[in-house]
Amino acid sequence: VVPTSPPRSSPNILVTGTPGTGKTTTAEMVALAAGLEKVTVGELVKERGLHDGYNDEFDTYWLNEDKVVDEMEEMMAGGGMCVDFHTCGFFPERWFDLVVVLRAETNNIYDRLEGRGYKQNKIQENVECEIMQVVLDEARESYKADIVMELPSNTVEDMEANVDKIVAFVEHPPAEASP
Ligand code: ADP
Ligand code: MN
């Protein structure tokens, strides 16, 4: 028997996608517009040491998923969180009411990551990740289909439309399906 947890007063949103798709920018706008608290998991990992050292080849930390989940458990319990991270399969499914997967054209990913000063191998890895829709597949494997929302993030207009959609979800979450 799975114990039912008390309902959250406000939904938890996950904004995921390949690096460069616009997660952090989108999540910031959503948090501001919908009155959610923003959790940038990458920063949490760095600041609170939720990793197993540094990966020099790809200029990133080796993620310690258990430490991340332990660290976030309490903040997720109350709801009202807007979480931003480039991978999504290791979070407990029960945490999220909506999982947004941002998508962008290859050339946009390339330009955005190059602009951020990423090394060529890291840019290439992320471009391939986007082409292979790795994050979208991971989201679909990890969460119920009806809470996964795939959104294009190529233009500023896309981003504004995405923020509107996500804010609308927060303000008027769909009624729960009857059993
Ligand atoms: P992520 O957090 O997914 O790596 P960011 O939010 O940091 O992505 O965005 C990376 C860069 O791309 C930023 O300079 C941002 O302004 C730009 N960007 C992101 N999404 C869009 C979009 N839909 N249209 C135009 N520029 C975008
Ligand atoms: Mn980011």
JSON list of C-alpha atoms and ligand atoms in Angstrom, two decimals:
[
{"chain": "A", "resi": 1, "resn": "VAL", "atom": "CA", "xyz": [0.00, 0.00, 0.00]},
{"chain": "A", "resi": 2, "resn": "VAL", "atom": "CA", "xyz": [1.41, 3.37, -1.02]},
{"chain": "A", "resi": 3, "resn": "PRO", "atom": "CA", "xyz": [0.71, 6.01, 1.64]},
{"chain": "A", "resi": 4, "resn": "THR", "atom": "CA", "xyz": [-0.96, 9.11, 0.24]},
{"chain": "A", "resi": 5, "resn": "SER", "atom": "CA", "xyz": [0.89, 12.29, 1.05]},
{"chain": "A", "resi": 6, "resn": "PRO", "atom": "CA", "xyz": [-1.00, 15.47, 1.95]},
{"chain": "A", "resi": 7, "resn": "PRO", "atom": "CA", "xyz": [-1.78, 17.62, -1.09]},
{"chain": "A", "resi": 8, "resn": "ARG", "atom": "CA", "xyz": [0.61, 20.47, -1.86]},
{"chain": "A", "resi": 9, "resn": "SER", "atom": "CA", "xyz": [-0.77, 23.96, -1.42]},
{"chain": "A", "resi": 10, "resn": "SER", "atom": "CA", "xyz": [1.02, 25.04, -4.58]},
{"chain": "A", "resi": 11, "resn": "PRO", "atom": "CA", "xyz": [2.44, 22.90, -7.41]},
{"chain": "A", "resi": 12, "resn": "ASN", "atom": "CA", "xyz": [6.08, 22.00, -7.95]},
{"chain": "A", "resi": 13, "resn": "ILE", "atom": "CA", "xyz": [7.35, 22.60, -11.49]},
{"chain": "A", "resi": 14, "resn": "LEU", "atom": "CA", "xyz": [10.43, 21.09, -13.10]},
{"chain": "A", "resi": 15, "resn": "VAL", "atom": "CA", "xyz": [11.99, 22.94, -16.03]},
{"chain": "A", "resi": 16, "resn": "THR", "atom": "CA", "xyz": [14.40, 20.58, -17.77]},
{"chain": "A", "resi": 17, "resn": "GLY", "atom": "CA", "xyz": [16.17, 20.30, -21.13]},
{"chain": "A", "resi": 18, "resn": "THR", "atom": "CA", "xyz": [19.62, 20.24, -22.70]},
{"chain": "A", "resi": 19, "resn": "PRO", "atom": "CA", "xyz": [21.98, 23.00, -21.51]},
{"chain": "A", "resi": 20, "resn": "GLY", "atom": "CA", "xyz": [21.31, 26.09, -23.62]},
{"chain": "A", "resi": 21, "resn": "THR", "atom": "CA", "xyz": [17.60, 25.47, -24.13]},
{"chain": "A", "resi": 22, "resn": "GLY", "atom": "CA", "xyz": [16.70, 28.34, -21.80]},
{"chain": "A", "resi": 23, "resn": "LYS", "atom": "CA", "xyz": [15.83, 26.61, -18.52]},
{"chain": "A", "resi": 24, "resn": "THR", "atom": "CA", "xyz": [17.34, 29.13, -16.13]},
{"chain": "A", "resi": 25, "resn": "THR", "atom": "CA", "xyz": [15.92, 32.16, -17.93]},
{"chain": "A", "resi": 26, "resn": "THR", "atom": "CA", "xyz": [12.48, 30.56, -18.24]},
{"chain": "A", "resi": 27, "resn": "ALA", "atom": "CA", "xyz": [12.43, 29.28, -14.66]},
{"chain": "A", "resi": 28, "resn": "GLU", "atom": "CA", "xyz": [13.35, 32.73, -13.34]},
{"chain": "A", "resi": 29, "resn": "MET", "atom": "CA", "xyz": [10.51, 34.36, -15.26]},
{"chain": "A", "resi": 30, "resn": "VAL", "atom": "CA", "xyz": [8.04, 31.69, -14.14]},
{"chain": "A", "resi": 31, "resn": "ALA", "atom": "CA", "xyz": [9.10, 31.98, -10.51]},
{"chain": "A", "resi": 32, "resn": "LEU", "atom": "CA", "xyz": [8.70, 35.74, -10.61]},
{"chain": "A", "resi": 33, "resn": "ALA", "atom": "CA", "xyz": [5.35, 35.71, -12.42]},
{"chain": "A", "resi": 34, "resn": "ALA", "atom": "CA", "xyz": [3.79, 32.83, -10.50]},
{"chain": "A", "resi": 35, "resn": "GLY", "atom": "CA", "xyz": [5.26, 33.53, -7.08]},
{"chain": "A", "resi": 36, "resn": "LEU", "atom": "CA", "xyz": [7.22, 30.28, -6.89]},
{"chain": "A", "resi": 37, "resn": "GLU", "atom": "CA", "xyz": [10.62, 29.77, -5.34]},
{"chain": "A", "resi": 38, "resn": "LYS", "atom": "CA", "xyz": [13.32, 29.01, -7.87]},
{"chain": "A", "resi": 39, "resn": "VAL", "atom": "CA", "xyz": [15.77, 26.15, -7.29]},
{"chain": "A", "resi": 40, "resn": "THR", "atom": "CA", "xyz": [18.74, 26.10, -9.66]},
{"chain": "A", "resi": 41, "resn": "VAL", "atom": "CA", "xyz": [19.99, 22.60, -8.95]},
{"chain": "A", "resi": 42, "resn": "GLY", "atom": "CA", "xyz": [23.37, 23.19, -10.63]},
{"chain": "A", "resi": 43, "resn": "GLU", "atom": "CA", "xyz": [24.12, 25.99, -8.18]},
{"chain": "A", "resi": 44, "resn": "LEU", "atom": "CA", "xyz": [22.93, 23.92, -5.22]},
{"chain": "A", "resi": 45, "resn": "VAL", "atom": "CA", "xyz": [25.27, 21.10, -6.28]},
{"chain": "A", "resi": 46, "resn": "LYS", "atom": "CA", "xyz": [28.21, 23.48, -6.39]},
{"chain": "A", "resi": 47, "resn": "GLU", "atom": "CA", "xyz": [27.41, 25.48, -3.24]},
{"chain": "A", "resi": 48, "resn": "ARG", "atom": "CA", "xyz": [26.51, 22.55, -1.01]},
{"chain": "A", "resi": 49, "resn": "GLY", "atom": "CA", "xyz": [29.01, 20.04, -2.42]},
{"chain": "A", "resi": 50, "resn": "LEU", "atom": "CA", "xyz": [26.40, 17.56, -3.69]},
{"chain": "A", "resi": 51, "resn": "HIS", "atom": "CA", "xyz": [28.95, 15.96, -6.02]},
{"chain": "A", "resi": 52, "resn": "ASP", "atom": "CA", "xyz": [31.80, 13.48, -6.17]},
{"chain": "A", "resi": 53, "resn": "GLY", "atom": "CA", "xyz": [34.51, 15.82, -7.42]},
{"chain": "A", "resi": 54, "resn": "TYR", "atom": "CA", "xyz": [35.17, 17.62, -10.66]},
{"chain": "A", "resi": 55, "resn": "ASN", "atom": "CA", "xyz": [35.03, 16.17, -14.16]},
{"chain": "A", "resi": 56, "resn": "ASP", "atom": "CA", "xyz": [37.87, 17.96, -15.96]},
{"chain": "A", "resi": 57, "resn": "GLU", "atom": "CA", "xyz": [37.04, 16.51, -19.34]},
{"chain": "A", "resi": 58, "resn": "PHE", "atom": "CA", "xyz": [33.61, 18.15, -19.45]},
{"chain": "A", "resi": 59, "resn": "ASP", "atom": "CA", "xyz": [34.18, 21.01, -16.98]},
{"chain": "A", "resi": 60, "resn": "THR", "atom": "CA", "xyz": [31.40, 19.92, -14.66]},
{"chain": "A", "resi": 61, "resn": "TYR", "atom": "CA", "xyz": [30.88, 18.21, -11.31]},
{"chain": "A", "resi": 62, "resn": "TRP", "atom": "CA", "xyz": [30.18, 14.50, -11.00]},
{"chain": "A", "resi": 63, "resn": "LEU", "atom": "CA", "xyz": [26.64, 14.63, -9.73]},
{"chain": "A", "resi": 64, "resn": "ASN", "atom": "CA", "xyz": [25.81, 12.75, -6.54]},
{"chain": "A", "resi": 65, "resn": "GLU", "atom": "CA", "xyz": [22.11, 12.08, -7.10]},
{"chain": "A", "resi": 66, "resn": "ASP", "atom": "CA", "xyz": [21.42, 10.72, -3.62]},
{"chain": "A", "resi": 67, "resn": "LYS", "atom": "CA", "xyz": [22.88, 13.82, -1.99]},
{"chain": "A", "resi": 68, "resn": "VAL", "atom": "CA", "xyz": [20.81, 16.08, -4.27]},
{"chain": "A", "resi": 69, "resn": "VAL", "atom": "CA", "xyz": [17.57, 14.25, -3.46]},
{"chain": "A", "resi": 70, "resn": "ASP", "atom": "CA", "xyz": [18.31, 14.28, 0.29]},
{"chain": "A", "resi": 71, "resn": "GLU", "atom": "CA", "xyz": [19.14, 17.98, 0.20]},
{"chain": "A", "resi": 72, "resn": "MET", "atom": "CA", "xyz": [15.98, 18.90, -1.74]},
{"chain": "A", "resi": 73, "resn": "GLU", "atom": "CA", "xyz": [13.45, 16.61, -0.04]},
{"chain": "A", "resi": 74, "resn": "GLU", "atom": "CA", "xyz": [12.39, 19.10, 2.62]},
{"chain": "A", "resi": 75, "resn": "MET", "atom": "CA", "xyz": [12.10, 22.09, 0.29]},
{"chain": "A", "resi": 76, "resn": "MET", "atom": "CA", "xyz": [9.97, 20.11, -2.17]},
{"chain": "A", "resi": 77, "resn": "ALA", "atom": "CA", "xyz": [7.55, 18.84, 0.48]},
{"chain": "A", "resi": 78, "resn": "GLY", "atom": "CA", "xyz": [5.73, 22.15, 0.87]},
{"chain": "A", "resi": 79, "resn": "GLY", "atom": "CA", "xyz": [5.19, 22.81, -2.85]},
{"chain": "A", "resi": 80, "resn": "GLY", "atom": "CA", "xyz": [5.62, 26.08, -4.70]},
{"chain": "A", "resi": 81, "resn": "MET", "atom": "CA", "xyz": [9.04, 25.22, -6.15]},
{"chain": "A", "resi": 82, "resn": "CYS", "atom": "CA", "xyz": [10.28, 25.91, -9.65]},
{"chain": "A", "resi": 83, "resn": "VAL", "atom": "CA", "xyz": [13.25, 23.60, -10.22]},
{"chain": "A", "resi": 84, "resn": "ASP", "atom": "CA", "xyz": [15.74, 23.99, -13.06]},
{"chain": "A", "resi": 85, "resn": "PHE", "atom": "CA", "xyz": [18.08, 21.16, -14.07]},
{"chain": "A", "resi": 86, "resn": "HIS", "atom": "CA", "xyz": [19.38, 19.49, -17.22]},
{"chain": "A", "resi": 87, "resn": "THR", "atom": "CA", "xyz": [18.53, 15.97, -16.18]},
{"chain": "A", "resi": 88, "resn": "CYS", "atom": "CA", "xyz": [15.32, 14.73, -14.60]},
{"chain": "A", "resi": 89, "resn": "GLY", "atom": "CA", "xyz": [15.13, 10.96, -14.19]},
{"chain": "A", "resi": 90, "resn": "PHE", "atom": "CA", "xyz": [16.62, 10.69, -10.71]},
{"chain": "A", "resi": 91, "resn": "PHE", "atom": "CA", "xyz": [14.18, 13.03, -8.95]},
{"chain": "A", "resi": 92, "resn": "PRO", "atom": "CA", "xyz": [11.34, 11.25, -7.13]},
{"chain": "A", "resi": 93, "resn": "GLU", "atom": "CA", "xyz": [8.34, 11.17, -9.47]},
{"chain": "A", "resi": 94, "resn": "ARG", "atom": "CA", "xyz": [6.03, 12.36, -6.68]},
{"chain": "A", "resi": 95, "resn": "TRP", "atom": "CA", "xyz": [7.83, 15.71, -6.40]},
{"chain": "A", "resi": 96, "resn": "PHE", "atom": "CA", "xyz": [6.47, 17.26, -9.58]},
{"chain": "A", "resi": 97, "resn": "ASP", "atom": "CA", "xyz": [3.05, 18.34, -10.83]},
{"chain": "A", "resi": 98, "resn": "LEU", "atom": "CA", "xyz": [4.41, 19.54, -14.17]},
{"chain": "A", "resi": 99, "resn": "VAL", "atom": "CA", "xyz": [7.61, 18.63, -16.06]},
{"chain": "A", "resi": 100, "resn": "VAL", "atom": "CA", "xyz": [8.50, 21.11, -18.79]},
{"chain": "A", "resi": 101, "resn": "VAL", "atom": "CA", "xyz": [11.05, 19.94, -21.37]},
{"chain": "A", "resi": 102, "resn": "LEU", "atom": "CA", "xyz": [12.45, 22.88, -23.33]},
{"chain": "A", "resi": 103, "resn": "ARG", "atom": "CA", "xyz": [13.69, 22.18, -26.87]},
{"chain": "A", "resi": 104, "resn": "ALA", "atom": "CA", "xyz": [15.84, 24.26, -29.20]},
{"chain": "A", "resi": 105, "resn": "GLU", "atom": "CA", "xyz": [17.30, 24.01, -32.68]},
{"chain": "A", "resi": 106, "resn": "THR", "atom": "CA", "xyz": [20.85, 22.72, -32.91]},
{"chain": "A", "resi": 107, "resn": "ASN", "atom": "CA", "xyz": [22.28, 26.02, -34.14]},
{"chain": "A", "resi": 108, "resn": "ASN", "atom": "CA", "xyz": [20.72, 27.85, -31.19]},
{"chain": "A", "resi": 109, "resn": "ILE", "atom": "CA", "xyz": [22.18, 25.38, -28.69]},
{"chain": "A", "resi": 110, "resn": "TYR", "atom": "CA", "xyz": [25.54, 25.74, -30.40]},
{"chain": "A", "resi": 111, "resn": "ASP", "atom": "CA", "xyz": [25.52, 29.55, -30.39]},
{"chain": "A", "resi": 112, "resn": "ARG", "atom": "CA", "xyz": [24.25, 29.84, -26.82]},
{"chain": "A", "resi": 113, "resn": "LEU", "atom": "CA", "xyz": [26.83, 27.42, -25.40]},
{"chain": "A", "resi": 114, "resn": "GLU", "atom": "CA", "xyz": [29.64, 28.91, -27.43]},
{"chain": "A", "resi": 115, "resn": "GLY", "atom": "CA", "xyz": [28.60, 32.32, -26.11]},
{"chain": "A", "resi": 116, "resn": "ARG", "atom": "CA", "xyz": [28.92, 30.87, -22.62]},
{"chain": "A", "resi": 117, "resn": "GLY", "atom": "CA", "xyz": [32.51, 29.85, -23.38]},
{"chain": "A", "resi": 118, "resn": "TYR", "atom": "CA", "xyz": [31.95, 26.07, -23.28]},
{"chain": "A", "resi": 119, "resn": "LYS", "atom": "CA", "xyz": [34.72, 23.85, -24.70]},
{"chain": "A", "resi": 120, "resn": "GLN", "atom": "CA", "xyz": [34.08, 22.28, -28.11]},
{"chain": "A", "resi": 121, "resn": "ASN", "atom": "CA", "xyz": [33.66, 18.73, -26.76]},
{"chain": "A", "resi": 122, "resn": "LYS", "atom": "CA", "xyz": [31.07, 19.93, -24.25]},
{"chain": "A", "resi": 123, "resn": "ILE", "atom": "CA", "xyz": [29.19, 21.88, -26.92]},
{"chain": "A", "resi": 124, "resn": "GLN", "atom": "CA", "xyz": [29.23, 18.84, -29.21]},
{"chain": "A", "resi": 125, "resn": "GLU", "atom": "CA", "xyz": [28.01, 16.53, -26.42]},
{"chain": "A", "resi": 126, "resn": "ASN", "atom": "CA", "xyz": [25.08, 18.83, -25.69]},
{"chain": "A", "resi": 127, "resn": "VAL", "atom": "CA", "xyz": [24.20, 19.36, -29.36]},
{"chain": "A", "resi": 128, "resn": "GLU", "atom": "CA", "xyz": [24.05, 15.57, -29.78]},
{"chain": "A", "resi": 129, "resn": "CYS", "atom": "CA", "xyz": [21.99, 15.26, -26.59]},
{"chain": "A", "resi": 130, "resn": "GLU", "atom": "CA", "xyz": [19.45, 17.67, -28.06]},
{"chain": "A", "resi": 131, "resn": "ILE", "atom": "CA", "xyz": [19.38, 15.96, -31.46]},
{"chain": "A", "resi": 132, "resn": "MET", "atom": "CA", "xyz": [18.81, 12.58, -29.78]},
{"chain": "A", "resi": 133, "resn": "GLN", "atom": "CA", "xyz": [16.13, 14.15, -27.52]},
{"chain": "A", "resi": 134, "resn": "VAL", "atom": "CA", "xyz": [17.77, 12.49, -24.53]},
{"chain": "A", "resi": 135, "resn": "VAL", "atom": "CA", "xyz": [16.08, 14.69, -21.92]},
{"chain": "A", "resi": 136, "resn": "LEU", "atom": "CA", "xyz": [12.62, 14.34, -23.49]},
{"chain": "A", "resi": 137, "resn": "ASP", "atom": "CA", "xyz": [12.93, 10.55, -23.53]},
{"chain": "A", "resi": 138, "resn": "GLU", "atom": "CA", "xyz": [14.14, 10.58, -19.93]},
{"chain": "A", "resi": 139, "resn": "ALA", "atom": "CA", "xyz": [11.18, 12.74, -18.89]},
{"chain": "A", "resi": 140, "resn": "ARG", "atom": "CA", "xyz": [8.72, 10.46, -20.68]},
{"chain": "A", "resi": 141, "resn": "GLU", "atom": "CA", "xyz": [10.24, 7.40, -19.03]},
{"chain": "A", "resi": 142, "resn": "SER", "atom": "CA", "xyz": [10.19, 8.97, -15.58]},
{"chain": "A", "resi": 143, "resn": "TYR", "atom": "CA", "xyz": [6.87, 10.84, -15.38]},
{"chain": "A", "resi": 144, "resn": "LYS", "atom": "CA", "xyz": [3.27, 10.31, -16.43]},
{"chain": "A", "resi": 145, "resn": "ALA", "atom": "CA", "xyz": [2.70, 11.41, -20.01]},
{"chain": "A", "resi": 146, "resn": "ASP", "atom": "CA", "xyz": [0.03, 13.93, -19.07]},
{"chain": "A", "resi": 147, "resn": "ILE", "atom": "CA", "xyz": [2.37, 15.99, -16.88]},
{"chain": "A", "resi": 148, "resn": "VAL", "atom": "CA", "xyz": [5.23, 16.18, -19.43]},
{"chain": "A", "resi": 149, "resn": "MET", "atom": "CA", "xyz": [5.04, 19.33, -21.56]},
{"chain": "A", "resi": 150, "resn": "GLU", "atom": "CA", "xyz": [7.50, 19.68, -24.47]},
{"chain": "A", "resi": 151, "resn": "LEU", "atom": "CA", "xyz": [7.96, 23.33, -25.48]},
{"chain": "A", "resi": 152, "resn": "PRO", "atom": "CA", "xyz": [10.09, 24.98, -28.21]},
{"chain": "A", "resi": 153, "resn": "SER", "atom": "CA", "xyz": [12.53, 27.61, -26.95]},
{"chain": "A", "resi": 154, "resn": "ASN", "atom": "CA", "xyz": [14.10, 29.17, -30.01]},
{"chain": "A", "resi": 155, "resn": "THR", "atom": "CA", "xyz": [12.94, 32.76, -29.83]},
{"chain": "A", "resi": 156, "resn": "VAL", "atom": "CA", "xyz": [12.04, 35.33, -27.24]},
{"chain": "A", "resi": 157, "resn": "GLU", "atom": "CA", "xyz": [8.41, 34.94, -28.38]},
{"chain": "A", "resi": 158, "resn": "ASP", "atom": "CA", "xyz": [8.66, 31.20, -27.64]},
{"chain": "A", "resi": 159, "resn": "MET", "atom": "CA", "xyz": [9.97, 31.96, -24.19]},
{"chain": "A", "resi": 160, "resn": "GLU", "atom": "CA", "xyz": [7.18, 34.41, -23.40]},
{"chain": "A", "resi": 161, "resn": "ALA", "atom": "CA", "xyz": [4.56, 31.94, -24.61]},
{"chain": "A", "resi": 162, "resn": "ASN", "atom": "CA", "xyz": [6.16, 29.19, -22.51]},
{"chain": "A", "resi": 163, "resn": "VAL", "atom": "CA", "xyz": [6.17, 31.33, -19.38]},
{"chain": "A", "resi": 164, "resn": "ASP", "atom": "CA", "xyz": [2.49, 32.16, -19.95]},
{"chain": "A", "resi": 165, "resn": "LYS", "atom": "CA", "xyz": [1.61, 28.46, -20.32]},
{"chain": "A", "resi": 166, "resn": "ILE", "atom": "CA", "xyz": [3.47, 27.42, -17.20]},
{"chain": "A", "resi": 167, "resn": "VAL", "atom": "CA", "xyz": [2.05, 30.30, -15.14]},
{"chain": "A", "resi": 168, "resn": "ALA", "atom": "CA", "xyz": [-1.45, 29.38, -16.36]},
{"chain": "A", "resi": 169, "resn": "PHE", "atom": "CA", "xyz": [-0.86, 25.83, -15.12]},
{"chain": "A", "resi": 170, "resn": "VAL", "atom": "CA", "xyz": [0.25, 27.08, -11.70]},
{"chain": "A", "resi": 171, "resn": "GLU", "atom": "CA", "xyz": [-2.73, 29.38, -11.38]},
{"chain": "A", "resi": 172, "resn": "HIS", "atom": "CA", "xyz": [-5.31, 26.92, -12.73]},
{"chain": "A", "resi": 173, "resn": "PRO", "atom": "CA", "xyz": [-3.97, 23.38, -12.35]},
{"chain": "A", "resi": 174, "resn": "PRO", "atom": "CA", "xyz": [-6.09, 20.84, -14.23]},
{"chain": "A", "resi": 175, "resn": "ALA", "atom": "CA", "xyz": [-8.61, 19.07, -12.02]},
{"chain": "A", "resi": 176, "resn": "GLU", "atom": "CA", "xyz": [-7.42, 15.66, -10.93]},
{"chain": "A", "resi": 177, "resn": "ALA", "atom": "CA", "xyz": [-8.81, 12.86, -13.06]},
{"chain": "A", "resi": 178, "resn": "SER", "atom": "CA", "xyz": [-11.49, 10.89, -11.25]},
{"chain": "A", "resi": 179, "resn": "PRO", "atom": "CA", "xyz": [-10.46, 7.37, -10.31]},
{"chain": "B", "resi": 1, "resn": "ADP", "atom": "P1", "xyz": [19.94, 26.83, -19.74]},
{"chain": "B", "resi": 1, "resn": "ADP", "atom": "O1", "xyz": [19.67, 27.20, -18.32]},
{"chain": "B", "resi": 1, "resn": "ADP", "atom": "O2", "xyz": [18.96, 25.83, -20.28]},
{"chain": "B", "resi": 1, "resn": "ADP", "atom": "O3", "xyz": [21.35, 26.37, -19.99]},
{"chain": "B", "resi": 1, "resn": "ADP", "atom": "P2", "xyz": [19.77, 29.68, -20.22]},
{"chain": "B", "resi": 1, "resn": "ADP", "atom": "O4", "xyz": [18.46, 30.10, -19.66]},
{"chain": "B", "resi": 1, "resn": "ADP", "atom": "O5", "xyz": [20.99, 29.95, -19.41]},
{"chain": "B", "resi": 1, "resn": "ADP", "atom": "O6", "xyz": [19.73, 28.14, -20.64]},
{"chain": "B", "resi": 1, "resn": "ADP", "atom": "O7", "xyz": [19.89, 30.35, -21.65]},
{"chain": "B", "resi": 1, "resn": "ADP", "atom": "C1", "xyz": [21.10, 30.31, -22.38]},
{"chain": "B", "resi": 1, "resn": "ADP", "atom": "C2", "xyz": [21.21, 31.53, -23.25]},
{"chain": "B", "resi": 1, "resn": "ADP", "atom": "O8", "xyz": [20.27, 31.45, -24.31]},
{"chain": "B", "resi": 1, "resn": "ADP", "atom": "C3", "xyz": [20.91, 32.83, -22.52]},
{"chain": "B", "resi": 1, "resn": "ADP", "atom": "O9", "xyz": [21.76, 33.82, -23.03]},
{"chain": "B", "resi": 1, "resn": "ADP", "atom": "C4", "xyz": [19.47, 33.11, -22.88]},
{"chain": "B", "resi": 1, "resn": "ADP", "atom": "O10", "xyz": [19.18, 34.47, -22.88]},
{"chain": "B", "resi": 1, "resn": "ADP", "atom": "C5", "xyz": [19.37, 32.53, -24.27]},
{"chain": "B", "resi": 1, "resn": "ADP", "atom": "N1", "xyz": [18.03, 31.97, -24.54]},
{"chain": "B", "resi": 1, "resn": "ADP", "atom": "C6", "xyz": [17.46, 30.94, -23.90]},
{"chain": "B", "resi": 1, "resn": "ADP", "atom": "N2", "xyz": [16.26, 30.66, -24.38]},
{"chain": "B", "resi": 1, "resn": "ADP", "atom": "C7", "xyz": [16.03, 31.56, -25.38]},
{"chain": "B", "resi": 1, "resn": "ADP", "atom": "C8", "xyz": [14.93, 31.79, -26.26]},
{"chain": "B", "resi": 1, "resn": "ADP", "atom": "N3", "xyz": [13.80, 31.04, -26.22]},
{"chain": "B", "resi": 1, "resn": "ADP", "atom": "N4", "xyz": [15.05, 32.80, -27.15]},
{"chain": "B", "resi": 1, "resn": "ADP", "atom": "C9", "xyz": [16.16, 33.55, -27.17]},
{"chain": "B", "resi": 1, "resn": "ADP", "atom": "N5", "xyz": [17.23, 33.39, -26.37]},
{"chain": "B", "resi": 1, "resn": "ADP", "atom": "C10", "xyz": [17.17, 32.40, -25.48]},
{"chain": "B", "resi": 2, "resn": "MN", "atom": "MN", "xyz": [20.89, 26.94, -16.58]}
]
